[in-house]
Amino acid sequence: MIFSSDAKSWHPTHLLWLLTAWLGTVGNLPLWIAIWRLPETQGLRGAATLLAFFVVVLGILALFLSLVLWPRWLKPLGVLFLIMSAASSYFMLTYGVVIDTSMLINAAQTDVREVRDLLSWSMLASVLLGVVLPGYWWWRQPVRKVRLKSLMGRQLGLAMAALLLATLVFWLAFQDMASLMRNHKPLRYMINPLNSLYASAHLVVGQASKATQPLLPLGEDAQLRHPPASEKDAPLVILVLGETARAANFGLSGYARDTTPALRQLQTQGQLVYFQDVSSCGTSTQASVPCMFSHLGKAQHDRNKLRYESLLDVLHRAGLAVLWIDNQSGCKGVCDRVPQVSTQALQVPGLCKEGECLDEVMLKVLPQQLAALDPVRRARGTVVVMHQMGSHGPAYHKRSPEAFKKFTPECTSSALQTCPTEHIVNTYDNSILYTDHFLASTVGWLQSQSRPTALMYLSDHGESLGEKGLYLHGMPYSMAPKEQTHVPMVVWLSSALQKQRGWSMACLQGQSAKALSHDHLFHSMLGLSQVATSVAKPELDLFAACAPTR
């Protein structure tokens, strides 16, 4: 920190004004672009609304900075706000996302592979222009020594003036501004750096609160309904947890392109059911996966402050062998108490490259991992969760091998907005085509087993591919487009399992058009695994309606 008594040095308050102006203009460029494009800001009245919005935002920033920026931490906090604004602006401009708590959680849990996929020249330029150059200038400026009492009076006076100005302008333009915020909710998540600061505080408080909560047991009365007579009768159930697959581009959903030819063949043969209307719990892996494996359902899970065990704990408590195979960024806590294996360190030729593996690698390790499970549990039945890399973006081109690049040309840039929309869709569709192959290969492997087998596939959330200027996922659920929440789900049952349970694919097919959600997964997996417990809800079990009356 450079302090000076030179009259040419900066008064702390003047630097504060300068930072306010920078953050209010350049630092909030995505906000102003978004508002400028709205029909409500066209014409003279619209221009007045835009000006009022600008003054209110500037007043709020001046109020905030006046209260937190004092000489001792003026420079480091200033650089921090530059970093936060530049990072938020880059992702908002590039992918059309907004910054809320769930988006911050996604960022916090991003692994090395995902960071590598996000790197681009445009990101480097954003860091250079938004952080390095202004940050260097900011840090090098001499700051005038000012008496604390005088400075406090000046900054608190500025804070009060900013508050009065923002309040007055908001009151004068209340009708138009309130309508603007009500009709375009994403705007409230776009004010830099307050959006990131609020999300960070909300995240820290929420995680601190959860950390103090004990892990509550679930399904303590769990037991198998009909224990198998021998190991050859013990079922093997595979749940494939899809990643970023949206129903809109799934061939079985009626998409113009046949991105699911192998699954369609199984469906035509009457061996597989596709569920047409399934909604996700969230718009990100972090939000969806804990909710999917929870007994609470979305509505309760979103409000819940307690820590419960997951579906996998209940299955394990019932005596089943449970295994989680991860080709993604972890299980978000739901598999912490059962056997698990990550593919990240594998180096299988043809399947793994640069620390990342194609999903078929999970089938490679499956037999060995199954053999390592407790034989006593295996004799009762086995449930395996395979967590896909699936269609994780923005590097969709990495999610399919050359043999499955049917739709060309592909977008090979992580800066999706620089690619033509049709190229992005081509790349994404190839990843779905490969998922189709992976699922069909898993079914083929299950068909080769001598025991009763089953497969359920369900994606964690969908994806935006440029519709309405949005890319990727993670929008707040209340304002997320259907592309991010409508997900594909399929079920395949072996003939041996159908015979054992008295179920039929025709019965399941009769439910394929019903409105379903991630809420059904917990209870349907209990039904599929034949686990009885008081926490089960038969009305949410897809298989309950197909069980023969006894």
XYZ file of C-alpha atoms in Angstrom:
550
model
C 0.000 0.000 0.000
C 1.468 3.344 -1.032
C 0.546 6.240 1.251
C 1.669 9.754 0.454
C 1.249 13.299 1.728
C 1.776 14.597 -1.816
C -1.134 16.736 -2.970
C -1.046 14.846 -6.289
C -1.823 11.557 -4.561
C -5.361 10.215 -4.508
C -7.752 10.995 -1.718
C -9.219 7.581 -0.601
C -12.751 8.774 -1.313
C -11.829 9.810 -4.864
C -10.455 6.329 -5.548
C -13.637 4.909 -4.082
C -15.689 7.016 -6.539
C -13.506 5.828 -9.403
C -13.960 2.172 -8.467
C -17.713 2.724 -8.153
C -17.797 4.202 -11.666
C -15.742 1.299 -13.109
C -17.836 -1.398 -11.441
C -21.062 0.389 -12.328
C -20.184 0.630 -16.023
C -17.519 -1.782 -17.343
C -17.928 -4.189 -14.440
C -21.651 -4.533 -15.150
C -21.503 -4.655 -18.931
C -23.588 -7.896 -19.137
C -26.331 -6.270 -17.068
C -26.541 -3.189 -19.264
C -26.477 -5.236 -22.467
C -29.263 -7.453 -21.117
C -31.407 -4.455 -20.139
C -30.708 -2.612 -23.393
C -32.094 -5.562 -25.367
C -35.389 -5.630 -23.473
C -38.488 -4.182 -25.150
C -39.286 -2.223 -21.956
C -36.188 -0.061 -22.425
C -36.963 1.022 -25.976
C -38.255 4.535 -26.704
C -38.045 7.620 -24.487
C -39.796 6.062 -21.497
C -37.627 2.970 -21.823
C -34.484 5.099 -21.929
C -35.645 6.859 -18.746
C -36.162 3.477 -17.090
C -32.685 2.377 -18.143
C -31.183 5.598 -16.771
C -33.073 5.163 -13.490
C -31.837 1.586 -13.212
C -28.268 2.772 -13.809
C -28.503 5.466 -11.124
C -29.983 3.001 -8.600
C -27.234 0.432 -9.270
C -24.564 3.135 -9.036
C -26.078 4.353 -5.758
C -26.174 0.847 -4.279
C -22.542 0.247 -5.278
C -21.452 3.595 -3.827
C -23.296 2.787 -0.591
C -21.687 -0.628 -0.337
C -18.151 0.489 -1.194
C -18.364 3.477 1.164
C -19.077 1.111 4.030
C -16.402 -1.513 3.280
C -13.514 0.240 1.513
C -11.234 1.852 4.102
C -7.555 2.748 3.550
C -6.054 -0.377 5.163
C -7.871 -2.754 2.772
C -8.710 -0.329 -0.019
C -6.290 -1.885 -2.549
C -6.779 -5.643 -1.867
C -10.567 -5.398 -1.697
C -10.587 -3.286 -4.844
C -8.623 -5.963 -6.724
C -10.911 -8.659 -5.314
C -13.986 -6.825 -6.629
C -12.310 -6.434 -10.021
C -11.675 -10.184 -10.129
C -15.224 -11.029 -9.097
C -16.759 -8.643 -11.614
C -14.519 -9.760 -14.476
C -15.132 -13.461 -13.805
C -18.885 -13.017 -13.449
C -19.059 -10.803 -16.536
C -17.132 -13.303 -18.639
C -19.402 -16.230 -17.804
C -22.572 -14.165 -18.084
C -21.571 -12.786 -21.485
C -20.156 -16.055 -22.793
C -22.757 -18.560 -21.607
C -25.761 -16.426 -20.671
C -25.706 -17.695 -17.078
C -26.465 -15.700 -13.945
C -24.616 -15.791 -10.626
C -26.486 -17.342 -7.723
C -25.616 -19.755 -4.915
C -26.005 -22.901 -7.020
C -23.745 -21.472 -9.714
C -21.136 -20.634 -7.086
C -21.347 -24.198 -5.719
C -20.750 -25.483 -9.235
C -17.693 -23.267 -9.532
C -16.371 -24.364 -6.131
C -16.699 -28.032 -7.067
C -15.232 -27.712 -10.554
C -12.374 -30.177 -11.037
C -9.209 -29.824 -13.120
C -10.825 -31.398 -16.194
C -13.708 -28.940 -16.160
C -11.398 -25.961 -15.638
C -9.332 -27.105 -18.623
C -12.464 -27.307 -20.773
C -13.424 -23.732 -19.880
C -10.070 -22.160 -20.790
C -10.072 -20.064 -23.953
C -8.406 -17.051 -25.522
C -11.504 -14.983 -24.815
C -11.190 -15.833 -21.114
C -7.544 -14.752 -21.185
C -8.526 -11.462 -22.822
C -11.237 -10.951 -20.208
C -8.766 -11.469 -17.373
C -6.239 -9.139 -18.986
C -8.694 -6.309 -19.668
C -10.884 -6.748 -16.609
C -8.332 -7.598 -13.914
C -4.645 -7.367 -14.828
C -4.520 -3.910 -16.423
C -6.985 -2.051 -14.158
C -5.751 -4.024 -11.159
C -2.116 -3.071 -11.782
C -3.084 0.589 -12.204
C -5.244 0.463 -9.066
C -2.502 -1.094 -6.943
C 0.141 1.392 -8.062
C -1.801 4.557 -7.169
C -0.496 6.557 -4.173
C -3.132 7.163 -1.508
C -3.158 10.371 0.484
C -2.892 10.166 4.256
C -6.176 11.328 5.739
C -7.263 11.600 9.339
C -9.619 8.735 10.196
C -12.238 11.014 11.760
C -12.371 13.197 8.658
C -12.478 10.163 6.357
C -15.273 8.510 8.343
C -17.419 11.588 8.112
C -16.810 11.905 4.391
C -17.453 8.230 3.524
C -20.468 7.878 5.782
C -21.826 11.055 4.255
C -21.270 9.573 0.788
C -23.015 6.370 1.870
C -26.012 8.337 3.122
C -26.154 10.432 -0.054
C -25.943 7.315 -2.222
C -28.742 5.663 -0.250
C -30.974 8.730 -0.544
C -30.286 9.082 -4.267
C -30.975 5.404 -5.004
C -34.152 5.488 -2.906
C -35.424 8.680 -4.519
C -34.815 7.501 -8.082
C -36.303 4.078 -7.375
C -39.392 5.740 -5.895
C -39.796 8.070 -8.872
C -39.448 5.182 -11.368
C -40.978 2.527 -9.133
C -43.703 1.340 -11.492
C -41.394 0.772 -14.455
C -38.469 -0.629 -12.448
C -40.640 -2.978 -10.399
C -42.247 -4.259 -13.599
C -38.826 -4.725 -15.177
C -37.500 -6.747 -12.230
C -40.703 -8.764 -11.913
C -40.831 -9.696 -15.602
C -37.094 -10.328 -15.963
C -35.978 -12.056 -12.778
C -32.446 -12.904 -14.006
C -31.550 -9.193 -13.740
C -31.400 -9.433 -9.953
C -28.581 -12.000 -10.271
C -26.527 -9.878 -12.662
C -25.437 -6.905 -10.528
C -21.663 -7.204 -10.057
C -20.036 -7.792 -7.618
C -23.034 -7.873 -5.272
C -24.374 -11.034 -6.895
C -21.186 -12.968 -6.135
C -20.910 -11.528 -2.629
C -24.506 -12.431 -1.776
C -24.139 -15.926 -3.233
C -20.861 -16.439 -1.332
C -22.400 -15.346 1.971
C -25.442 -17.537 1.384
C -23.203 -20.489 0.524
C -20.930 -20.062 3.570
C -23.842 -19.675 5.976
C -25.693 -22.614 4.441
C -22.690 -24.937 4.478
C -21.755 -23.906 8.003
C -25.297 -24.643 9.140
C -25.339 -28.047 7.427
C -21.895 -28.932 8.795
C -23.194 -28.633 12.348
C -26.086 -30.997 11.650
C -25.653 -34.673 12.519
C -26.217 -37.223 9.755
C -29.692 -38.618 10.360
C -30.274 -42.323 9.658
C -32.823 -43.267 7.032
C -34.828 -46.437 6.512
C -33.610 -48.192 9.641
C -36.288 -50.843 9.072
C -35.110 -51.553 5.508
C -35.154 -55.218 4.465
C -35.560 -57.297 1.323
C -39.131 -58.258 0.499
C -38.181 -61.609 -1.017
C -34.578 -62.622 -0.294
C -33.251 -64.710 -3.214
C -32.963 -68.459 -2.727
C -29.442 -68.481 -4.173
C -26.858 -66.141 -5.697
C -28.001 -67.002 -9.236
C -31.422 -65.562 -8.313
C -29.925 -62.392 -6.757
C -30.671 -59.454 -9.085
C -28.100 -57.057 -10.479
C -29.497 -53.548 -11.001
C -27.515 -50.825 -12.764
C -28.556 -47.198 -12.441
C -26.829 -45.042 -15.042
C -26.781 -41.467 -13.782
C -26.722 -39.403 -16.949
C -24.943 -36.086 -17.248
C -26.345 -33.037 -19.039
C -28.609 -35.016 -21.368
C -31.685 -33.053 -22.370
C -34.823 -34.764 -23.624
C -35.136 -32.300 -26.509
C -32.200 -33.959 -28.317
C -32.959 -37.545 -27.332
C -34.052 -39.567 -30.358
C -36.622 -41.559 -28.382
C -38.394 -38.317 -27.437
C -39.314 -37.581 -31.051
C -36.248 -35.486 -31.929
C -35.818 -35.038 -35.693
C -32.414 -36.744 -35.585
C -32.160 -40.351 -34.524
C -29.572 -39.863 -31.793
C -30.657 -43.078 -30.024
C -30.700 -45.822 -32.714
C -29.525 -48.633 -30.416
C -32.063 -47.808 -27.708
C -34.786 -47.476 -30.345
C -34.042 -51.013 -31.496
C -34.467 -52.297 -27.930
C -37.687 -50.279 -27.639
C -39.014 -51.710 -30.905
C -38.314 -55.216 -29.583
C -40.400 -54.404 -26.509
C -37.425 -54.637 -24.158
C -37.102 -50.978 -23.181
C -39.428 -48.175 -22.077
C -38.740 -44.473 -22.593
C -40.483 -42.041 -20.218
C -41.460 -38.951 -22.136
C -42.200 -36.305 -19.491
C -39.586 -36.294 -16.712
C -38.517 -33.159 -14.836
C -35.241 -32.742 -12.984
C -34.718 -31.687 -9.373
C -32.295 -28.965 -10.340
C -30.337 -27.479 -13.219
C -26.884 -28.584 -12.053
C -25.244 -31.771 -10.837
C -24.692 -30.293 -7.390
C -28.368 -29.441 -7.016
C -29.865 -32.508 -8.693
C -27.831 -35.473 -7.462
C -28.391 -35.019 -3.686
C -32.082 -34.386 -4.421
C -32.390 -37.436 -6.701
C -31.040 -39.755 -4.010
C -33.084 -38.145 -1.239
C -36.397 -39.429 0.125
C -37.728 -35.880 0.476
C -38.548 -34.923 -3.101
C -37.736 -31.553 -4.663
C -40.206 -29.372 -2.735
C -39.055 -30.559 0.689
C -35.417 -30.982 -0.291
C -35.137 -27.338 -1.356
C -36.349 -26.199 2.083
C -34.647 -28.870 4.171
C -31.831 -27.851 6.534
C -31.107 -31.311 7.961
C -28.636 -33.957 6.765
C -30.119 -37.339 5.909
C -28.606 -40.530 4.611
C -29.280 -41.265 0.944
C -30.945 -43.982 -1.121
C -27.646 -45.869 -1.251
C -27.509 -46.054 2.557
C -30.995 -47.569 2.631
C -30.077 -50.149 -0.006
C -26.901 -50.987 1.890
C -28.800 -51.255 5.176
C -31.164 -53.764 3.552
C -28.184 -56.046 2.978
C -27.518 -55.376 -0.708
C -24.091 -54.916 -2.256
C -23.859 -51.298 -3.432
C -21.209 -49.802 -5.714
C -20.679 -46.315 -7.164
C -18.480 -45.986 -10.277
C -17.680 -42.374 -11.102
C -16.577 -40.992 -14.451
C -17.547 -37.469 -13.448
C -16.809 -35.037 -10.625
C -17.952 -37.123 -7.635
C -21.191 -38.205 -6.021
C -21.873 -34.979 -4.068
C -21.930 -36.900 -0.795
C -24.571 -39.509 -1.626
C -22.092 -42.408 -1.941
C -19.774 -41.525 0.937
C -20.665 -44.611 2.981
C -20.654 -47.299 0.264
C -17.870 -48.762 -1.933
C -16.892 -46.378 -4.717
C -14.332 -46.128 -7.483
C -13.249 -43.222 -9.702
C -12.031 -43.628 -13.268
C -9.994 -40.408 -13.185
C -6.630 -42.127 -12.670
C -7.227 -44.867 -15.253
C -5.154 -45.015 -18.415
C -7.001 -47.429 -20.682
C -5.783 -47.149 -24.300
C -8.532 -45.998 -26.628
C -10.773 -44.909 -23.754
C -8.673 -42.553 -21.614
C -6.714 -39.492 -22.651
C -5.292 -36.504 -20.762
C -6.838 -37.496 -17.436
C -10.335 -38.060 -18.860
C -12.049 -41.286 -19.904
C -14.958 -42.078 -22.176
C -17.911 -43.627 -20.379
C -17.266 -47.136 -21.715
C -14.351 -47.367 -19.313
C -16.890 -47.976 -16.532
C -17.931 -51.224 -18.230
C -14.254 -52.189 -18.402
C -13.791 -51.932 -14.639
C -17.242 -53.207 -13.672
C -16.535 -56.992 -13.504
C -13.449 -56.534 -11.331
C -15.216 -54.088 -9.021
C -18.221 -56.394 -8.661
C -15.944 -59.283 -7.736
C -14.406 -57.149 -4.967
C -17.759 -56.598 -3.232
C -18.814 -58.519 -0.132
C -19.936 -61.990 -1.393
C -22.567 -62.264 1.352
C -24.167 -59.054 0.128
C -23.800 -60.039 -3.530
C -25.799 -63.175 -2.751
C -28.726 -60.922 -1.765
C -28.484 -58.606 -4.756
C -26.344 -55.811 -6.171
C -27.031 -52.198 -7.114
C -24.439 -50.315 -9.179
C -24.562 -46.603 -9.975
C -22.487 -45.528 -12.978
C -22.074 -41.742 -13.082
C -21.466 -40.649 -16.660
C -19.373 -37.901 -18.153
C -22.199 -37.943 -20.675
C -22.690 -34.638 -22.501
C -20.875 -32.373 -20.065
C -20.022 -29.060 -21.693
C -18.722 -26.816 -22.972
C -16.244 -29.260 -24.555
C -18.938 -31.500 -26.047
C -16.495 -32.639 -28.729
C -14.523 -34.548 -26.075
C -17.569 -36.607 -25.065
C -17.672 -38.829 -28.156
C -14.973 -40.844 -29.953
C -14.351 -40.472 -33.676
C -16.579 -43.437 -34.556
C -19.612 -41.566 -33.181
C -19.058 -38.171 -34.816
C -21.960 -38.659 -37.208
C -23.089 -35.028 -37.207
C -20.535 -32.568 -38.587
C -18.990 -30.054 -38.538
C -18.437 -29.908 -34.797
C -17.780 -26.947 -32.514
C -14.389 -27.592 -30.916
C -14.213 -24.328 -28.984
C -15.127 -23.883 -25.320
C -16.311 -20.368 -26.168
C -19.605 -21.662 -27.520
C -20.886 -18.245 -28.579
C -18.152 -18.151 -31.250
C -19.548 -21.262 -32.964
C -22.581 -21.405 -35.268
C -25.548 -22.879 -33.405
C -25.787 -25.822 -35.798
C -22.175 -26.781 -35.068
C -22.859 -26.730 -31.314
C -25.937 -28.911 -31.817
C -23.931 -31.319 -33.995
C -21.319 -31.737 -31.271
C -23.917 -32.183 -28.549
C -25.911 -34.687 -30.608
C -22.771 -36.777 -31.122
C -22.387 -36.984 -27.342
C -25.991 -38.232 -27.069
C -25.294 -40.752 -29.833
C -22.365 -42.052 -27.786
C -24.529 -42.223 -24.647
C -26.960 -44.330 -26.679
C -24.102 -46.688 -27.537
C -22.908 -46.823 -23.934
C -26.385 -47.637 -22.609
C -26.960 -50.299 -25.264
C -23.536 -51.799 -24.489
C -24.434 -51.913 -20.791
C -27.701 -53.669 -21.651
C -25.725 -56.120 -23.800
C -23.409 -56.861 -20.893
C -26.376 -57.360 -18.547
C -27.961 -59.753 -21.038
C -24.829 -61.904 -20.828
C -25.237 -62.372 -17.065
C -26.886 -65.502 -15.704
C -28.799 -63.666 -12.955
C -31.880 -61.377 -13.242
C -30.748 -57.918 -14.344
C -32.145 -54.444 -14.908
C -31.021 -51.010 -16.077
C -32.457 -47.595 -15.346
C -31.053 -44.458 -16.962
C -31.914 -40.934 -15.823
C -30.121 -37.671 -16.573
C -29.359 -35.240 -13.748
C -30.347 -32.092 -15.699
C -30.570 -30.747 -19.211
C -28.635 -28.156 -21.179
C -29.075 -24.923 -23.126
C -27.449 -24.837 -26.549
C -27.897 -21.169 -27.378
C -31.661 -20.808 -27.093
C -32.471 -17.246 -25.953
C -28.729 -16.600 -25.653
C -28.277 -19.256 -22.940
C -25.556 -21.907 -22.924
C -24.725 -24.767 -20.540
C -26.943 -25.059 -17.432
C -27.290 -23.881 -13.846
C -29.998 -21.225 -14.206
C -32.088 -20.704 -11.053
C -34.813 -23.333 -11.308
C -37.690 -20.855 -11.145
C -36.504 -19.181 -14.342
C -34.733 -22.069 -16.072
C -35.869 -22.958 -19.599
C -37.352 -26.389 -20.234
C -34.183 -27.442 -22.058
C -32.428 -27.472 -18.663
C -35.151 -29.316 -16.724
C -36.748 -31.822 -19.166
C -34.595 -34.953 -19.008
C -34.649 -38.434 -20.578
C -35.293 -41.641 -18.632
C -35.332 -45.277 -19.790
C -35.878 -48.641 -18.106
C -34.778 -52.059 -19.374
C -35.618 -55.317 -17.575
C -34.248 -58.740 -18.408
C -36.720 -61.547 -19.108
C -35.465 -63.346 -16.004
C -36.215 -60.338 -13.788
C -39.649 -59.820 -15.334
C -40.468 -63.474 -14.676
C -39.096 -63.330 -11.140
C -41.176 -60.255 -10.240
C -44.252 -60.934 -12.332
C -43.764 -57.590 -14.091
C -44.212 -56.801 -17.777
C -42.724 -54.171 -20.047
C -46.242 -53.527 -21.361
C -47.295 -52.379 -17.891
C -44.354 -49.982 -17.686
C -45.067 -48.772 -21.208
C -48.514 -47.769 -20.007
C -46.888 -45.276 -17.613
C -44.438 -43.823 -20.131
C -46.526 -40.729 -20.890
C -47.177 -39.774 -17.257
C -45.680 -36.589 -15.830
C -42.773 -37.800 -13.683
C -39.810 -36.218 -11.927
C -36.625 -36.998 -10.054
C -38.893 -37.471 -7.021
C -39.750 -40.930 -8.414
C -36.151 -42.202 -8.481
C -35.693 -42.916 -4.751
C -38.919 -44.899 -4.436
C -38.665 -46.630 -7.815
C -35.149 -47.834 -7.031
C -36.439 -49.268 -3.748
C -39.136 -51.071 -5.726
C -36.705 -52.253 -8.387
C -34.356 -53.553 -5.661
C -37.237 -55.126 -3.714
C -36.423 -53.181 -0.542
C -39.261 -52.627 1.921
C -39.070 -49.687 4.332
C -41.436 -47.236 5.983
C -39.911 -44.315 4.052
C -40.991 -45.812 0.713
C -43.898 -44.176 -1.083
C -45.624 -46.664 -3.417
C -47.359 -43.832 -5.290
C -43.903 -42.672 -6.467
C -42.704 -46.184 -7.339
C -42.978 -46.818 -11.092
C -42.909 -50.573 -10.528
C -45.559 -50.735 -7.806
C -48.388 -50.488 -10.318
C -46.941 -53.474 -12.223
C -46.584 -55.783 -9.235
C -49.028 -58.716 -9.316
C -51.690 -58.715 -6.607
C -51.102 -61.428 -4.074
